[in-house]
Amino acid sequence: GAVVSQHPSWVICKSGTSVKIECRSLDFQATTMFWYRQFPKQSLMLMATSNEGSKATYEQGVEKDKFLINHASLTLSTLTVTSAHPEDSSFYICSARVEYYGYTFGSGTRLTVV
Amino acid sequence: AQKVTQAQTEISVVEKEDVTLDCVYETRDTTYYLFWYKQPPSGELVFLIRRNSFDEQNEISGRYSWNFQKSTSSFNFTITASQVVDSAVYFCALNLMDSNYQLIWGAGTKLIIKP
């Protein structure tokens, strides 16, 4: 149980375009969703925390206008990278709090901006 | 300050050797949870263990074992008789007892098991 399905697994987009990453909780209700970014050979960096029905709370240094997070329902949270540039290329991971396990993670999205 | 330190950036051992990954944490909370996750090259995080601050019993799961010592704020992870499939990056994490229960992540230890 407690599965988060993240799509797409990988995406290549042109500089200046926007990309949407979706995370769906398949068998539970995700009240809180965390969005992480991971650069090669580095740890996970928390970008923002979103609670269903509320605006996301962004970590210091994360541009909220560039990384739009929507958590409009208990089963869907999205991250949209707007006007993407090569420096936005990274591995993005969503995670939801789960009562017993603690946390469950999406499989990640590898974004490459060319 | 709340912090997790994994001082070993990379460890390389030959298959069948035992290996221990260190994790030291700092927190002012008296109630907290510690986690270990495995991240293979595919990138997907694999949950290994969760331990709460009141349970200092060591845990063994097959070839994996964990040593939790509050006195030294450490939560070390040992793989016995390592296998090539154990090659991955391993992360230790601490959750904050704030309203959102954020995770504080260590830098990770890359484990390479050579055949």
mmCIF file of C-alpha atoms in Angstrom:
data_model
loop_
_atom_site.group_PDB
_atom_site.id
_atom_site.type_symbol
_atom_site.label_atom_id
_atom_site.label_comp_id
_atom_site.label_asym_id
_atom_site.label_seq_id
_atom_site.Cartn_x
_atom_site.Cartn_y
_atom_site.Cartn_z
ATOM 1 C CA GLY A 1 0.000 0.000 0.000
ATOM 2 C CA ALA A 2 0.838 3.721 0.075
ATOM 3 C CA VAL A 3 2.000 4.110 -3.505
ATOM 4 C CA VAL A 4 2.757 7.410 -5.182
ATOM 5 C CA SER A 5 2.799 7.307 -8.945
ATOM 6 C CA GLN A 6 4.998 9.976 -10.522
ATOM 7 C CA HIS A 7 4.926 10.896 -14.210
ATOM 8 C CA PRO A 8 6.688 11.348 -16.441
ATOM 9 C CA SER A 9 9.785 9.348 -15.552
ATOM 10 C CA TRP A 10 11.865 11.467 -17.818
ATOM 11 C CA VAL A 11 11.273 14.455 -20.014
ATOM 12 C CA ILE A 12 13.342 16.513 -22.426
ATOM 13 C CA CYS A 13 12.090 19.976 -23.200
ATOM 14 C CA LYS A 14 13.279 23.035 -25.029
ATOM 15 C CA SER A 15 14.504 26.061 -23.157
ATOM 16 C CA GLY A 16 11.672 28.468 -22.460
ATOM 17 C CA THR A 17 8.902 25.897 -22.353
ATOM 18 C CA SER A 18 7.030 24.646 -19.292
ATOM 19 C CA VAL A 19 6.930 21.129 -17.942
ATOM 20 C CA LYS A 20 4.393 19.587 -15.581
ATOM 21 C CA ILE A 21 5.222 16.705 -13.282
ATOM 22 C CA GLU A 22 2.361 14.801 -11.670
ATOM 23 C CA CYS A 23 2.272 12.763 -8.505
ATOM 24 C CA ARG A 24 -0.786 10.700 -7.701
ATOM 25 C CA SER A 25 -1.392 8.803 -4.504
ATOM 26 C CA LEU A 26 -3.007 5.575 -5.661
ATOM 27 C CA ASP A 27 -4.337 3.969 -2.503
ATOM 28 C CA PHE A 28 -4.314 6.619 0.169
ATOM 29 C CA GLN A 29 -5.004 10.290 0.657
ATOM 30 C CA ALA A 30 -1.936 12.461 0.625
ATOM 31 C CA THR A 31 -2.564 15.373 2.928
ATOM 32 C CA THR A 32 1.016 16.582 2.764
ATOM 33 C CA MET A 33 3.287 16.350 -0.253
ATOM 34 C CA PHE A 34 6.962 17.199 -0.373
ATOM 35 C CA TRP A 35 8.795 18.118 -3.567
ATOM 36 C CA TYR A 36 12.513 17.508 -3.795
ATOM 37 C CA ARG A 37 15.205 18.283 -6.276
ATOM 38 C CA GLN A 38 18.331 16.190 -6.534
ATOM 39 C CA PHE A 39 21.469 17.143 -8.424
ATOM 40 C CA PRO A 40 23.901 14.415 -9.529
ATOM 41 C CA LYS A 41 25.853 12.920 -6.642
ATOM 42 C CA GLN A 42 24.031 15.075 -4.118
ATOM 43 C CA SER A 43 21.399 14.574 -1.501
ATOM 44 C CA LEU A 44 17.737 15.439 -1.779
ATOM 45 C CA MET A 45 16.994 19.124 -1.453
ATOM 46 C CA LEU A 46 13.524 20.051 -0.260
ATOM 47 C CA MET A 47 11.947 22.576 -2.594
ATOM 48 C CA ALA A 48 8.507 22.958 -1.072
ATOM 49 C CA THR A 49 5.862 21.418 1.122
ATOM 50 C CA SER A 50 2.248 21.468 0.094
ATOM 51 C CA ASN A 51 -0.845 20.690 2.093
ATOM 52 C CA GLU A 52 -4.040 19.838 0.253
ATOM 53 C CA GLY A 53 -6.098 22.916 -0.446
ATOM 54 C CA SER A 54 -3.420 25.348 0.719
ATOM 55 C CA LYS A 55 -0.639 27.264 -0.949
ATOM 56 C CA ALA A 56 2.696 25.530 -0.952
ATOM 57 C CA THR A 57 5.419 26.589 1.433
ATOM 58 C CA TYR A 58 8.659 27.092 -0.437
ATOM 59 C CA GLU A 59 12.123 26.693 0.986
ATOM 60 C CA GLN A 60 14.440 29.641 0.991
ATOM 61 C CA GLY A 61 16.005 30.232 -2.388
ATOM 62 C CA VAL A 62 13.349 28.377 -4.369
ATOM 63 C CA GLU A 63 11.551 30.596 -6.864
ATOM 64 C CA LYS A 64 7.830 30.092 -6.345
ATOM 65 C CA ASP A 65 7.014 31.680 -9.700
ATOM 66 C CA LYS A 66 9.254 29.257 -11.519
ATOM 67 C CA PHE A 67 8.265 26.111 -9.647
ATOM 68 C CA LEU A 68 4.496 26.133 -9.401
ATOM 69 C CA ILE A 69 3.035 23.565 -7.055
ATOM 70 C CA ASN A 70 -0.620 22.663 -7.016
ATOM 71 C CA HIS A 71 -2.153 20.307 -4.477
ATOM 72 C CA ALA A 72 -5.803 20.748 -5.211
ATOM 73 C CA SER A 73 -6.892 17.255 -4.214
ATOM 74 C CA LEU A 74 -5.872 14.574 -1.764
ATOM 75 C CA THR A 75 -4.718 12.332 -4.581
ATOM 76 C CA LEU A 76 -2.934 14.685 -6.948
ATOM 77 C CA SER A 77 -0.082 17.131 -6.615
ATOM 78 C CA THR A 78 1.707 18.747 -9.533
ATOM 79 C CA LEU A 79 4.939 20.618 -10.016
ATOM 80 C CA THR A 80 5.207 22.850 -13.054
ATOM 81 C CA VAL A 81 8.595 24.141 -14.060
ATOM 82 C CA THR A 82 7.835 27.319 -15.970
ATOM 83 C CA SER A 83 10.078 28.802 -18.638
ATOM 84 C CA ALA A 84 12.582 26.052 -18.078
ATOM 85 C CA HIS A 85 16.273 26.657 -18.645
ATOM 86 C CA PRO A 86 19.216 24.265 -18.758
ATOM 87 C CA GLU A 87 20.049 24.983 -15.121
ATOM 88 C CA ASP A 88 16.629 23.551 -14.158
ATOM 89 C CA SER A 89 17.749 20.169 -15.439
ATOM 90 C CA SER A 90 17.646 17.864 -12.463
ATOM 91 C CA PHE A 91 15.962 14.870 -10.856
ATOM 92 C CA TYR A 92 12.678 15.798 -9.188
ATOM 93 C CA ILE A 93 11.053 13.576 -6.580
ATOM 94 C CA CYS A 94 7.725 13.874 -4.815
ATOM 95 C CA SER A 95 7.005 12.353 -1.429
ATOM 96 C CA ALA A 96 3.931 11.998 0.718
ATOM 97 C CA ARG A 97 3.570 11.431 4.429
ATOM 98 C CA VAL A 98 2.098 8.063 5.282
ATOM 99 C CA GLU A 99 0.962 7.168 8.750
ATOM 100 C CA TYR A 100 2.803 3.898 9.338
ATOM 101 C CA TYR A 101 5.748 3.949 6.935
ATOM 102 C CA GLY A 102 6.458 7.569 7.489
ATOM 103 C CA TYR A 103 6.933 8.565 3.894
ATOM 104 C CA THR A 104 6.415 7.194 0.435
ATOM 105 C CA PHE A 105 8.231 8.450 -2.640
ATOM 106 C CA GLY A 106 7.490 8.785 -6.311
ATOM 107 C CA SER A 107 9.927 7.156 -8.689
ATOM 108 C CA GLY A 108 11.305 10.518 -9.754
ATOM 109 C CA THR A 109 11.366 12.580 -12.928
ATOM 110 C CA ARG A 110 14.571 13.260 -14.774
ATOM 111 C CA LEU A 111 14.210 16.636 -16.479
ATOM 112 C CA THR A 112 16.605 17.699 -19.194
ATOM 113 C CA VAL A 113 16.264 21.170 -20.672
ATOM 114 C CA VAL A 114 18.011 21.685 -23.986
ATOM 115 C CA ALA B 1 20.360 22.745 14.887
ATOM 116 C CA GLN B 2 18.830 19.688 13.282
ATOM 117 C CA LYS B 3 21.336 17.892 11.157
ATOM 118 C CA VAL B 4 22.309 14.507 9.773
ATOM 119 C CA THR B 5 25.918 13.713 8.974
ATOM 120 C CA GLN B 6 27.087 10.865 6.804
ATOM 121 C CA ALA B 7 30.810 11.396 6.815
ATOM 122 C CA GLN B 8 31.593 8.605 4.385
ATOM 123 C CA THR B 9 31.137 9.932 0.876
ATOM 124 C CA GLU B 10 32.024 6.677 -0.839
ATOM 125 C CA ILE B 11 32.886 3.187 0.313
ATOM 126 C CA SER B 12 34.217 0.453 -1.907
ATOM 127 C CA VAL B 13 34.477 -3.155 -0.770
ATOM 128 C CA VAL B 14 34.801 -6.543 -2.358
ATOM 129 C CA GLU B 15 31.775 -8.765 -2.466
ATOM 130 C CA LYS B 16 31.107 -10.801 0.692
ATOM 131 C CA GLU B 17 32.835 -8.286 2.924
ATOM 132 C CA ASP B 18 30.874 -6.684 5.732
ATOM 133 C CA VAL B 19 30.429 -2.936 5.546
ATOM 134 C CA THR B 20 29.121 -0.327 7.971
ATOM 135 C CA LEU B 21 27.639 2.995 6.935
ATOM 136 C CA ASP B 22 27.760 5.676 9.589
ATOM 137 C CA CYS B 23 25.052 8.168 10.455
ATOM 138 C CA VAL B 24 25.283 10.817 13.160
ATOM 139 C CA TYR B 25 22.403 13.154 13.878
ATOM 140 C CA GLU B 26 21.668 16.279 15.857
ATOM 141 C CA THR B 27 18.275 17.290 17.145
ATOM 142 C CA ARG B 28 16.817 19.097 20.109
ATOM 143 C CA ASP B 29 13.623 17.061 19.951
ATOM 144 C CA THR B 30 13.170 14.215 22.405
ATOM 145 C CA THR B 31 10.804 12.425 20.073
ATOM 146 C CA TYR B 32 11.970 11.804 16.549
ATOM 147 C CA TYR B 33 12.316 9.161 13.889
ATOM 148 C CA LEU B 34 15.345 8.058 11.961
ATOM 149 C CA PHE B 35 15.288 6.436 8.555
ATOM 150 C CA TRP B 36 17.553 4.693 6.115
ATOM 151 C CA TYR B 37 16.833 4.686 2.401
ATOM 152 C CA LYS B 38 18.583 3.050 -0.510
ATOM 153 C CA GLN B 39 18.800 4.788 -3.880
ATOM 154 C CA PRO B 40 19.941 2.507 -6.687
ATOM 155 C CA PRO B 41 21.050 3.960 -10.041
ATOM 156 C CA SER B 42 17.424 4.015 -11.200
ATOM 157 C CA GLY B 43 16.856 6.827 -8.705
ATOM 158 C CA GLU B 44 13.871 5.395 -6.922
ATOM 159 C CA LEU B 45 14.181 5.573 -3.148
ATOM 160 C CA VAL B 46 13.757 2.297 -1.309
ATOM 161 C CA PHE B 47 12.677 2.387 2.327
ATOM 162 C CA LEU B 48 14.890 0.256 4.570
ATOM 163 C CA ILE B 49 14.004 1.084 8.158
ATOM 164 C CA ARG B 50 12.313 3.547 10.471
ATOM 165 C CA ARG B 51 13.302 3.797 14.101
ATOM 166 C CA ASN B 52 11.756 5.955 16.787
ATOM 167 C CA SER B 53 13.789 7.682 19.438
ATOM 168 C CA PHE B 54 12.398 5.566 22.260
ATOM 169 C CA ASP B 55 13.384 2.256 20.753
ATOM 170 C CA GLU B 56 17.099 1.647 21.080
ATOM 171 C CA GLN B 57 16.962 -2.030 20.290
ATOM 172 C CA ASN B 58 19.188 -3.044 17.444
ATOM 173 C CA GLU B 59 17.397 -4.449 14.455
ATOM 174 C CA ILE B 60 18.363 -7.185 12.067
ATOM 175 C CA SER B 61 16.693 -7.929 8.769
ATOM 176 C CA GLY B 62 18.445 -10.607 6.789
ATOM 177 C CA ARG B 63 21.898 -9.298 5.906
ATOM 178 C CA TYR B 64 21.027 -5.823 7.152
ATOM 179 C CA SER B 65 21.390 -4.629 10.706
ATOM 180 C CA TRP B 66 21.091 -1.295 12.432
ATOM 181 C CA ASN B 67 22.750 -0.028 15.587
ATOM 182 C CA PHE B 68 20.946 2.878 17.231
ATOM 183 C CA GLN B 69 22.797 4.591 20.079
ATOM 184 C CA LYS B 70 21.221 7.688 21.546
ATOM 185 C CA SER B 71 24.260 8.296 23.756
ATOM 186 C CA THR B 72 26.356 9.008 20.674
ATOM 187 C CA SER B 73 23.470 10.177 18.450
ATOM 188 C CA SER B 74 24.310 7.539 15.920
ATOM 189 C CA PHE B 75 22.258 5.199 13.785
ATOM 190 C CA ASN B 76 24.684 3.025 11.878
ATOM 191 C CA PHE B 77 23.818 0.528 9.182
ATOM 192 C CA THR B 78 25.726 -2.682 8.551
ATOM 193 C CA ILE B 79 25.475 -4.964 5.563
ATOM 194 C CA THR B 80 26.831 -8.423 6.200
ATOM 195 C CA ALA B 81 28.248 -10.496 3.350
ATOM 196 C CA SER B 82 27.746 -7.705 0.853
ATOM 197 C CA GLN B 83 26.543 -8.431 -2.657
ATOM 198 C CA VAL B 84 26.926 -6.530 -5.918
ATOM 199 C CA VAL B 85 23.203 -5.726 -5.806
ATOM 200 C CA ASP B 86 23.829 -3.737 -2.641
ATOM 201 C CA SER B 87 25.674 -1.129 -4.703
ATOM 202 C CA ALA B 88 23.717 2.096 -4.333
ATOM 203 C CA VAL B 89 23.638 5.393 -2.519
ATOM 204 C CA TYR B 90 22.359 5.091 1.021
ATOM 205 C CA PHE B 91 20.742 7.984 2.827
ATOM 206 C CA CYS B 92 20.109 8.451 6.513
ATOM 207 C CA ALA B 93 17.338 10.889 7.438
ATOM 208 C CA LEU B 94 15.776 12.426 10.521
ATOM 209 C CA ASN B 95 12.240 13.705 10.648
ATOM 210 C CA LEU B 96 11.360 16.955 12.323
ATOM 211 C CA MET B 97 8.450 16.941 14.706
ATOM 212 C CA ASP B 98 7.115 20.140 13.226
ATOM 213 C CA SER B 99 3.692 20.562 11.698
ATOM 214 C CA ASN B 100 4.713 18.971 8.425
ATOM 215 C CA TYR B 101 7.204 16.386 9.654
ATOM 216 C CA GLN B 102 9.892 17.329 7.185
ATOM 217 C CA LEU B 103 12.823 15.020 6.646
ATOM 218 C CA ILE B 104 16.384 16.188 7.169
ATOM 219 C CA TRP B 105 18.667 14.242 4.885
ATOM 220 C CA GLY B 106 22.260 13.216 5.207
ATOM 221 C CA ALA B 107 24.543 13.724 2.230
ATOM 222 C CA GLY B 108 24.435 10.042 1.381
ATOM 223 C CA THR B 109 27.093 7.354 1.133
ATOM 224 C CA LYS B 110 27.808 5.758 -2.192
ATOM 225 C CA LEU B 111 28.482 2.076 -1.685
ATOM 226 C CA ILE B 112 30.329 0.173 -4.376
ATOM 227 C CA ILE B 113 30.494 -3.581 -4.113
ATOM 228 C CA LYS B 114 33.077 -5.081 -6.425
ATOM 229 C CA PRO B 115 32.660 -8.653 -7.653
#
